[in-house]
PDB file of C-alpha atoms in Angstrom:
ATOM      1  CA  UNK A   1      50.187  24.447 -33.620  1.00 54.00           C
ATOM      2  CA  UNK A   2      47.161  23.233 -35.589  1.00 53.00           C
ATOM      3  CA  UNK A   3      46.978  19.472 -36.080  1.00 56.00           C
ATOM      4  CA  UNK A   4      44.598  17.542 -38.337  1.00 52.00           C
ATOM      5  CA  UNK A   5      42.636  16.495 -35.229  1.00 55.00           C
ATOM      6  CA  UNK A   6      42.351  20.032 -33.831  1.00 51.00           C
ATOM      7  CA  UNK A   7      41.312  21.376 -37.220  1.00 52.00           C
ATOM      8  CA  UNK A   8      38.608  18.729 -37.357  1.00 54.00           C
ATOM      9  CA  UNK A   9      37.402  19.659 -33.870  1.00 56.00           C
ATOM     10  CA  UNK A  10      37.192  23.312 -34.875  1.00 51.00           C
ATOM     11  CA  UNK A  11      35.092  22.464 -37.910  1.00 55.00           C
ATOM     12  CA  UNK A  12      32.582  20.699 -35.645  1.00 69.00           C
ATOM     13  CA  UNK A  13      31.919  23.737 -33.464  1.00 74.00           C
ATOM     14  CA  UNK A  14      28.300  24.782 -33.306  1.00 71.00           C
ATOM     15  CA  UNK A  15      27.429  27.849 -35.385  1.00 78.00           C
ATOM     16  CA  UNK A  16      27.164  31.141 -33.537  1.00 83.00           C
ATOM     17  CA  UNK A  17      23.770  31.726 -31.959  1.00 85.00           C
ATOM     18  CA  UNK A  18      21.512  34.118 -33.832  1.00 91.00           C
ATOM     19  CA  UNK A  19      21.254  37.191 -31.533  1.00 90.00           C
ATOM     20  CA  UNK A  20      17.615  37.635 -32.553  1.00 94.00           C
ATOM     21  CA  UNK A  21      16.683  34.049 -31.672  1.00 94.00           C
ATOM     22  CA  UNK A  22      14.990  34.896 -28.384  1.00 96.00           C
ATOM     23  CA  UNK A  23      12.996  32.696 -25.991  1.00 97.00           C
ATOM     24  CA  UNK A  24       9.235  32.599 -25.519  1.00 97.00           C
ATOM     25  CA  UNK A  25       8.465  34.579 -22.362  1.00 97.00           C
ATOM     26  CA  UNK A  26       4.681  34.676 -22.699  1.00 97.00           C
ATOM     27  CA  UNK A  27       4.155  32.397 -19.684  1.00 97.00           C
ATOM     28  CA  UNK A  28       6.291  34.421 -17.254  1.00 97.00           C
ATOM     29  CA  UNK A  29       4.601  36.264 -14.414  1.00 98.00           C
ATOM     30  CA  UNK A  30       6.022  39.793 -14.351  1.00 98.00           C
ATOM     31  CA  UNK A  31       6.084  41.809 -11.138  1.00 98.00           C
ATOM     32  CA  UNK A  32       6.552  45.564 -11.165  1.00 98.00           C
ATOM     33  CA  UNK A  33       7.868  47.081  -7.932  1.00 97.00           C
ATOM     34  CA  UNK A  34       6.844  50.710  -7.906  1.00 92.00           C
ATOM     35  CA  UNK A  35       3.924  49.784 -10.117  1.00 89.00           C
ATOM     36  CA  UNK A  36       1.818  52.669  -8.860  1.00 89.00           C
ATOM     37  CA  UNK A  37       4.297  55.275 -10.170  1.00 92.00           C
ATOM     38  CA  UNK A  38       4.135  56.596 -13.721  1.00 94.00           C
ATOM     39  CA  UNK A  39       6.892  54.422 -15.199  1.00 95.00           C
ATOM     40  CA  UNK A  40       5.796  51.290 -13.385  1.00 96.00           C
ATOM     41  CA  UNK A  41       2.127  51.767 -14.278  1.00 96.00           C
ATOM     42  CA  UNK A  42       3.038  52.345 -17.900  1.00 97.00           C
ATOM     43  CA  UNK A  43       5.177  49.209 -18.158  1.00 97.00           C
ATOM     44  CA  UNK A  44       2.534  47.137 -16.370  1.00 97.00           C
ATOM     45  CA  UNK A  45      -0.153  48.415 -18.732  1.00 97.00           C
ATOM     46  CA  UNK A  46       1.826  47.711 -21.909  1.00 97.00           C
ATOM     47  CA  UNK A  47       2.960  44.242 -20.849  1.00 98.00           C
ATOM     48  CA  UNK A  48      -0.510  43.234 -19.687  1.00 97.00           C
ATOM     49  CA  UNK A  49      -1.999  44.581 -22.903  1.00 96.00           C
ATOM     50  CA  UNK A  50       0.455  42.339 -24.778  1.00 96.00           C
ATOM     51  CA  UNK A  51      -0.865  39.307 -22.898  1.00 96.00           C
ATOM     52  CA  UNK A  52       1.659  39.066 -20.064  1.00 97.00           C
ATOM     53  CA  UNK A  53       0.417  38.219 -16.573  1.00 98.00           C
ATOM     54  CA  UNK A  54       1.388  41.223 -14.457  1.00 98.00           C
ATOM     55  CA  UNK A  55       1.377  41.952 -10.716  1.00 98.00           C
ATOM     56  CA  UNK A  56       2.120  45.478  -9.542  1.00 97.00           C
ATOM     57  CA  UNK A  57       3.620  46.065  -6.122  1.00 96.00           C
ATOM     58  CA  UNK A  58       3.465  48.954  -3.692  1.00 95.00           C
ATOM     59  CA  UNK A  59       4.276  49.470  -0.030  1.00 92.00           C
ATOM     60  CA  UNK A  60       0.500  49.375   0.567  1.00 93.00           C
ATOM     61  CA  UNK A  61      -1.424  46.471  -0.977  1.00 95.00           C
ATOM     62  CA  UNK A  62      -4.609  48.551  -1.168  1.00 96.00           C
ATOM     63  CA  UNK A  63      -2.895  51.186  -3.264  1.00 95.00           C
ATOM     64  CA  UNK A  64      -1.532  48.560  -5.638  1.00 96.00           C
ATOM     65  CA  UNK A  65      -4.923  46.882  -5.945  1.00 97.00           C
ATOM     66  CA  UNK A  66      -6.614  50.199  -6.750  1.00 97.00           C
ATOM     67  CA  UNK A  67      -4.034  50.969  -9.437  1.00 96.00           C
ATOM     68  CA  UNK A  68      -4.396  47.454 -10.878  1.00 96.00           C
ATOM     69  CA  UNK A  69      -8.167  47.862 -11.129  1.00 97.00           C
ATOM     70  CA  UNK A  70      -7.663  51.094 -13.078  1.00 96.00           C
ATOM     71  CA  UNK A  71      -5.218  49.443 -15.484  1.00 96.00           C
ATOM     72  CA  UNK A  72      -7.409  46.416 -16.243  1.00 95.00           C
ATOM     73  CA  UNK A  73      -6.144  43.697 -18.627  1.00 96.00           C
ATOM     74  CA  UNK A  74      -5.950  41.262 -15.717  1.00 96.00           C
ATOM     75  CA  UNK A  75      -3.315  43.237 -13.790  1.00 97.00           C
ATOM     76  CA  UNK A  76      -3.198  42.287 -10.105  1.00 97.00           C
ATOM     77  CA  UNK A  77      -2.035  44.364  -7.147  1.00 97.00           C
ATOM     78  CA  UNK A  78      -0.185  43.333  -3.991  1.00 97.00           C
ATOM     79  CA  UNK A  79       2.289  44.653  -1.478  1.00 96.00           C
ATOM     80  CA  UNK A  80       5.899  44.611  -2.648  1.00 97.00           C
ATOM     81  CA  UNK A  81       6.819  41.407  -0.816  1.00 97.00           C
ATOM     82  CA  UNK A  82       3.921  39.400  -2.225  1.00 97.00           C
ATOM     83  CA  UNK A  83       4.529  40.860  -5.681  1.00 98.00           C
ATOM     84  CA  UNK A  84       8.149  39.681  -5.543  1.00 98.00           C
ATOM     85  CA  UNK A  85       7.252  36.226  -4.217  1.00 97.00           C
ATOM     86  CA  UNK A  86       4.618  35.535  -6.875  1.00 97.00           C
ATOM     87  CA  UNK A  87       6.594  36.754  -9.884  1.00 98.00           C
ATOM     88  CA  UNK A  88       9.119  34.997 -12.125  1.00 97.00           C
ATOM     89  CA  UNK A  89      10.678  38.243 -13.309  1.00 98.00           C
ATOM     90  CA  UNK A  90      10.591  41.477 -11.299  1.00 98.00           C
ATOM     91  CA  UNK A  91      10.987  44.970 -12.745  1.00 98.00           C
ATOM     92  CA  UNK A  92      12.291  47.556 -10.276  1.00 98.00           C
ATOM     93  CA  UNK A  93      10.689  50.907 -11.090  1.00 97.00           C
ATOM     94  CA  UNK A  94      10.854  52.634  -7.707  1.00 96.00           C
ATOM     95  CA  UNK A  95      12.129  56.210  -7.165  1.00 96.00           C
ATOM     96  CA  UNK A  96      15.900  56.434  -6.855  1.00 96.00           C
ATOM     97  CA  UNK A  97      15.769  57.771  -3.302  1.00 95.00           C
ATOM     98  CA  UNK A  98      13.941  54.617  -2.184  1.00 95.00           C
ATOM     99  CA  UNK A  99      15.870  52.165  -4.345  1.00 97.00           C
ATOM    100  CA  UNK A 100      18.329  50.754  -1.805  1.00 97.00           C
ATOM    101  CA  UNK A 101      15.858  50.559   1.073  1.00 97.00           C
ATOM    102  CA  UNK A 102      13.248  48.790  -1.055  1.00 97.00           C
ATOM    103  CA  UNK A 103      15.663  46.156  -2.331  1.00 98.00           C
ATOM    104  CA  UNK A 104      17.282  45.585   1.064  1.00 97.00           C
ATOM    105  CA  UNK A 105      13.848  44.791   2.456  1.00 96.00           C
ATOM    106  CA  UNK A 106      13.065  42.298  -0.334  1.00 98.00           C
ATOM    107  CA  UNK A 107      16.343  40.363  -0.487  1.00 98.00           C
ATOM    108  CA  UNK A 108      14.729  37.108   0.605  1.00 98.00           C
ATOM    109  CA  UNK A 109      11.657  37.433  -1.648  1.00 98.00           C
ATOM    110  CA  UNK A 110      13.827  38.265  -4.675  1.00 98.00           C
ATOM    111  CA  UNK A 111      16.297  35.414  -4.161  1.00 98.00           C
ATOM    112  CA  UNK A 112      16.485  33.270  -7.281  1.00 97.00           C
ATOM    113  CA  UNK A 113      14.456  35.774  -9.315  1.00 97.00           C
ATOM    114  CA  UNK A 114      15.397  37.561 -12.515  1.00 98.00           C
ATOM    115  CA  UNK A 115      15.435  41.237 -11.505  1.00 98.00           C
ATOM    116  CA  UNK A 116      15.282  44.007 -14.125  1.00 98.00           C
ATOM    117  CA  UNK A 117      16.386  47.380 -12.767  1.00 98.00           C
ATOM    118  CA  UNK A 118      15.135  50.401 -14.727  1.00 98.00           C
ATOM    119  CA  UNK A 119      15.917  53.086 -12.145  1.00 98.00           C
ATOM    120  CA  UNK A 120      17.755  56.228 -13.260  1.00 97.00           C
ATOM    121  CA  UNK A 121      19.765  58.023 -10.531  1.00 97.00           C
ATOM    122  CA  UNK A 122      19.153  61.672 -11.356  1.00 96.00           C
ATOM    123  CA  UNK A 123      19.352  65.027  -9.634  1.00 95.00           C
ATOM    124  CA  UNK A 124      17.499  68.199 -10.609  1.00 95.00           C
ATOM    125  CA  UNK A 125      18.351  71.840 -10.201  1.00 95.00           C
ATOM    126  CA  UNK A 126      17.525  75.093 -11.983  1.00 95.00           C
ATOM    127  CA  UNK A 127      19.659  73.980 -14.942  1.00 94.00           C
ATOM    128  CA  UNK A 128      17.654  70.778 -15.370  1.00 93.00           C
ATOM    129  CA  UNK A 129      18.349  67.084 -14.887  1.00 95.00           C
ATOM    130  CA  UNK A 130      21.812  65.672 -14.278  1.00 95.00           C
ATOM    131  CA  UNK A 131      23.170  62.186 -13.656  1.00 96.00           C
ATOM    132  CA  UNK A 132      24.191  60.977 -10.213  1.00 96.00           C
ATOM    133  CA  UNK A 133      26.880  58.339  -9.688  1.00 96.00           C
ATOM    134  CA  UNK A 134      26.021  55.809  -6.965  1.00 96.00           C
ATOM    135  CA  UNK A 135      28.856  54.424  -4.871  1.00 97.00           C
ATOM    136  CA  UNK A 136      28.470  51.074  -6.654  1.00 98.00           C
ATOM    137  CA  UNK A 137      28.671  52.758 -10.079  1.00 97.00           C
ATOM    138  CA  UNK A 138      25.021  52.581 -11.135  1.00 98.00           C
ATOM    139  CA  UNK A 139      21.566  51.721  -9.846  1.00 98.00           C
ATOM    140  CA  UNK A 140      21.841  48.295 -11.480  1.00 98.00           C
ATOM    141  CA  UNK A 141      25.171  47.573  -9.797  1.00 98.00           C
ATOM    142  CA  UNK A 142      23.718  48.709  -6.489  1.00 98.00           C
ATOM    143  CA  UNK A 143      20.861  46.245  -7.030  1.00 98.00           C
ATOM    144  CA  UNK A 144      23.356  43.459  -7.788  1.00 98.00           C
ATOM    145  CA  UNK A 145      25.286  44.253  -4.611  1.00 98.00           C
ATOM    146  CA  UNK A 146      22.137  44.267  -2.481  1.00 98.00           C
ATOM    147  CA  UNK A 147      20.666  41.131  -4.086  1.00 98.00           C
ATOM    148  CA  UNK A 148      23.515  38.581  -4.215  1.00 98.00           C
ATOM    149  CA  UNK A 149      21.086  35.688  -4.685  1.00 98.00           C
ATOM    150  CA  UNK A 150      19.197  37.308  -7.584  1.00 98.00           C
ATOM    151  CA  UNK A 151      20.050  37.552 -11.293  1.00 98.00           C
ATOM    152  CA  UNK A 152      20.176  41.279 -11.894  1.00 98.00           C
ATOM    153  CA  UNK A 153      19.837  42.904 -15.313  1.00 98.00           C
ATOM    154  CA  UNK A 154      19.162  46.488 -16.401  1.00 98.00           C
ATOM    155  CA  UNK A 155      16.646  47.668 -19.020  1.00 98.00           C
ATOM    156  CA  UNK A 156      13.655  49.933 -19.791  1.00 98.00           C
ATOM    157  CA  UNK A 157      15.465  53.165 -18.866  1.00 98.00           C
ATOM    158  CA  UNK A 158      14.631  55.358 -21.854  1.00 97.00           C
ATOM    159  CA  UNK A 159      10.858  54.990 -22.121  1.00 97.00           C
ATOM    160  CA  UNK A 160       8.389  57.842 -21.930  1.00 95.00           C
ATOM    161  CA  UNK A 161       5.886  57.268 -19.124  1.00 95.00           C
ATOM    162  CA  UNK A 162       3.466  59.512 -21.033  1.00 96.00           C
ATOM    163  CA  UNK A 163       3.539  57.271 -24.104  1.00 96.00           C
ATOM    164  CA  UNK A 164       3.445  54.075 -22.055  1.00 97.00           C
ATOM    165  CA  UNK A 165       0.243  55.135 -20.324  1.00 96.00           C
ATOM    166  CA  UNK A 166      -1.530  56.620 -23.343  1.00 96.00           C
ATOM    167  CA  UNK A 167      -4.118  54.113 -24.678  1.00 95.00           C
ATOM    168  CA  UNK A 168      -4.289  56.079 -27.936  1.00 96.00           C
ATOM    169  CA  UNK A 169      -0.645  55.182 -28.692  1.00 96.00           C
ATOM    170  CA  UNK A 170      -0.698  51.762 -30.357  1.00 96.00           C
ATOM    171  CA  UNK A 171       3.059  51.363 -30.931  1.00 96.00           C
ATOM    172  CA  UNK A 172       6.085  52.796 -29.123  1.00 96.00           C
ATOM    173  CA  UNK A 173       8.920  53.190 -31.609  1.00 95.00           C
ATOM    174  CA  UNK A 174      12.046  52.661 -29.518  1.00 97.00           C
ATOM    175  CA  UNK A 175      14.840  50.278 -28.596  1.00 98.00           C
ATOM    176  CA  UNK A 176      15.381  48.991 -25.071  1.00 98.00           C
ATOM    177  CA  UNK A 177      19.034  48.635 -24.112  1.00 98.00           C
ATOM    178  CA  UNK A 178      19.508  45.505 -21.998  1.00 98.00           C
ATOM    179  CA  UNK A 179      22.537  44.865 -19.789  1.00 98.00           C
ATOM    180  CA  UNK A 180      23.511  41.872 -17.696  1.00 98.00           C
ATOM    181  CA  UNK A 181      26.050  39.190 -16.897  1.00 98.00           C
ATOM    182  CA  UNK A 182      24.224  36.188 -18.374  1.00 96.00           C
ATOM    183  CA  UNK A 183      23.181  35.909 -21.998  1.00 96.00           C
ATOM    184  CA  UNK A 184      20.288  33.663 -21.012  1.00 97.00           C
ATOM    185  CA  UNK A 185      18.993  36.403 -18.715  1.00 98.00           C
ATOM    186  CA  UNK A 186      19.474  39.278 -21.153  1.00 98.00           C
ATOM    187  CA  UNK A 187      17.781  37.209 -23.882  1.00 98.00           C
ATOM    188  CA  UNK A 188      14.725  36.852 -21.633  1.00 98.00           C
ATOM    189  CA  UNK A 189      14.583  40.599 -21.000  1.00 98.00           C
ATOM    190  CA  UNK A 190      15.071  41.389 -24.695  1.00 98.00           C
ATOM    191  CA  UNK A 191      12.212  39.037 -25.513  1.00 98.00           C
ATOM    192  CA  UNK A 192      10.019  40.695 -22.899  1.00 98.00           C
ATOM    193  CA  UNK A 193      10.705  44.133 -24.373  1.00 98.00           C
ATOM    194  CA  UNK A 194       9.801  42.771 -27.789  1.00 97.00           C
ATOM    195  CA  UNK A 195       6.329  41.841 -26.543  1.00 97.00           C
ATOM    196  CA  UNK A 196       5.403  45.542 -26.619  1.00 98.00           C
ATOM    197  CA  UNK A 197       4.520  46.704 -30.150  1.00 97.00           C
ATOM    198  CA  UNK A 198       7.243  48.914 -31.649  1.00 97.00           C
ATOM    199  CA  UNK A 199       9.879  47.988 -29.078  1.00 97.00           C
ATOM    200  CA  UNK A 200      13.013  45.960 -29.594  1.00 97.00           C
ATOM    201  CA  UNK A 201      15.378  44.699 -26.912  1.00 98.00           C
ATOM    202  CA  UNK A 202      19.063  45.210 -27.742  1.00 98.00           C
ATOM    203  CA  UNK A 203      21.955  43.722 -25.766  1.00 98.00           C
ATOM    204  CA  UNK A 204      24.170  46.615 -24.598  1.00 97.00           C
ATOM    205  CA  UNK A 205      26.861  45.049 -22.427  1.00 97.00           C
ATOM    206  CA  UNK A 206      27.508  43.957 -18.878  1.00 98.00           C
ATOM    207  CA  UNK A 207      26.263  45.682 -15.745  1.00 98.00           C
ATOM    208  CA  UNK A 208      29.498  47.651 -15.433  1.00 97.00           C
ATOM    209  CA  UNK A 209      28.251  49.638 -18.452  1.00 97.00           C
ATOM    210  CA  UNK A 210      24.901  50.509 -16.873  1.00 98.00           C
ATOM    211  CA  UNK A 211      25.917  53.955 -15.604  1.00 98.00           C
ATOM    212  CA  UNK A 212      26.060  55.621 -19.003  1.00 97.00           C
ATOM    213  CA  UNK A 213      22.773  54.005 -20.043  1.00 97.00           C
ATOM    214  CA  UNK A 214      21.047  55.286 -16.895  1.00 98.00           C
ATOM    215  CA  UNK A 215      22.691  58.702 -17.293  1.00 97.00           C
ATOM    216  CA  UNK A 216      21.434  59.170 -20.857  1.00 97.00           C
ATOM    217  CA  UNK A 217      17.979  59.838 -19.432  1.00 97.00           C
ATOM    218  CA  UNK A 218      19.197  63.267 -18.298  1.00 97.00           C
ATOM    219  CA  UNK A 219      19.986  64.070 -21.935  1.00 97.00           C
ATOM    220  CA  UNK A 220      16.614  62.776 -23.108  1.00 97.00           C
ATOM    221  CA  UNK A 221      14.853  64.998 -20.587  1.00 96.00           C
ATOM    222  CA  UNK A 222      16.651  67.989 -22.118  1.00 96.00           C
ATOM    223  CA  UNK A 223      15.706  66.841 -25.634  1.00 96.00           C
ATOM    224  CA  UNK A 224      12.075  66.441 -24.654  1.00 96.00           C
ATOM    225  CA  UNK A 225      11.883  69.852 -23.028  1.00 95.00           C
ATOM    226  CA  UNK A 226      13.428  71.619 -25.998  1.00 96.00           C
ATOM    227  CA  UNK A 227      11.394  69.852 -28.691  1.00 97.00           C
ATOM    228  CA  UNK A 228       8.182  69.210 -26.718  1.00 97.00           C
ATOM    229  CA  UNK A 229       8.631  65.517 -27.467  1.00 96.00           C
ATOM    230  CA  UNK A 230       8.711  62.074 -25.859  1.00 96.00           C
ATOM    231  CA  UNK A 231      12.011  60.931 -27.348  1.00 94.00           C
ATOM    232  CA  UNK A 232      13.380  57.422 -27.069  1.00 95.00           C
ATOM    233  CA  UNK A 233      16.475  55.689 -28.461  1.00 96.00           C
ATOM    234  CA  UNK A 234      17.034  53.708 -31.665  1.00 96.00           C
ATOM    235  CA  UNK A 235      20.244  51.759 -32.327  1.00 96.00           C
ATOM    236  CA  UNK A 236      21.031  51.721 -36.053  1.00 96.00           C
ATOM    237  CA  UNK A 237      22.607  49.107 -38.342  1.00 96.00           C
ATOM    238  CA  UNK A 238      21.530  46.025 -36.403  1.00 95.00           C
TER     239      UNK A 238
END
């Protein structure tokens, strides 16, 4: 039953938060595990170009340092453990077959960190790419299971590594679907995506919905092969 007091309390509720009111993330140090691979290098390059401080990680520090020198824009290189320790937010861009082992070995270094998983579990055969289903449901959910002391989100799945690495491409016209359990965390990742010209971060649900987002990459690979393109994803009407 509504009483005069309860009605008054309801009228005092704060207005709903604007979903596009995102935090300033310009001061965050971003680590990229797998930063010497195509996707990781591309993300590191774009974020550093946008003014973000970026550290790329690799199993071998020398390899990461060499890749960082090639990228420029102040990008630093380190082994994976140091990259994780020194970063505020860590993007996981390692190959799927090394995903679990890499994260298991960095559980301590990633404790308390915001982790952004962008790994797509895929298989390939003569018919093309197809989605794999990890035991945990998705790569992001596997990361959450392996990193109980980290804040795991999922994003950056549908980006063309070719476009990311091409210095002639000034703007990448795509949306980044962001998933996670905490709005504060997904807001940070959305804001980070928005630092790259042409990109927009869009909240797309909780981690339990990550599988279909990761799987869509198999479809995009088919699109790109047929149309000789570097297709991304745009969400309309928002």
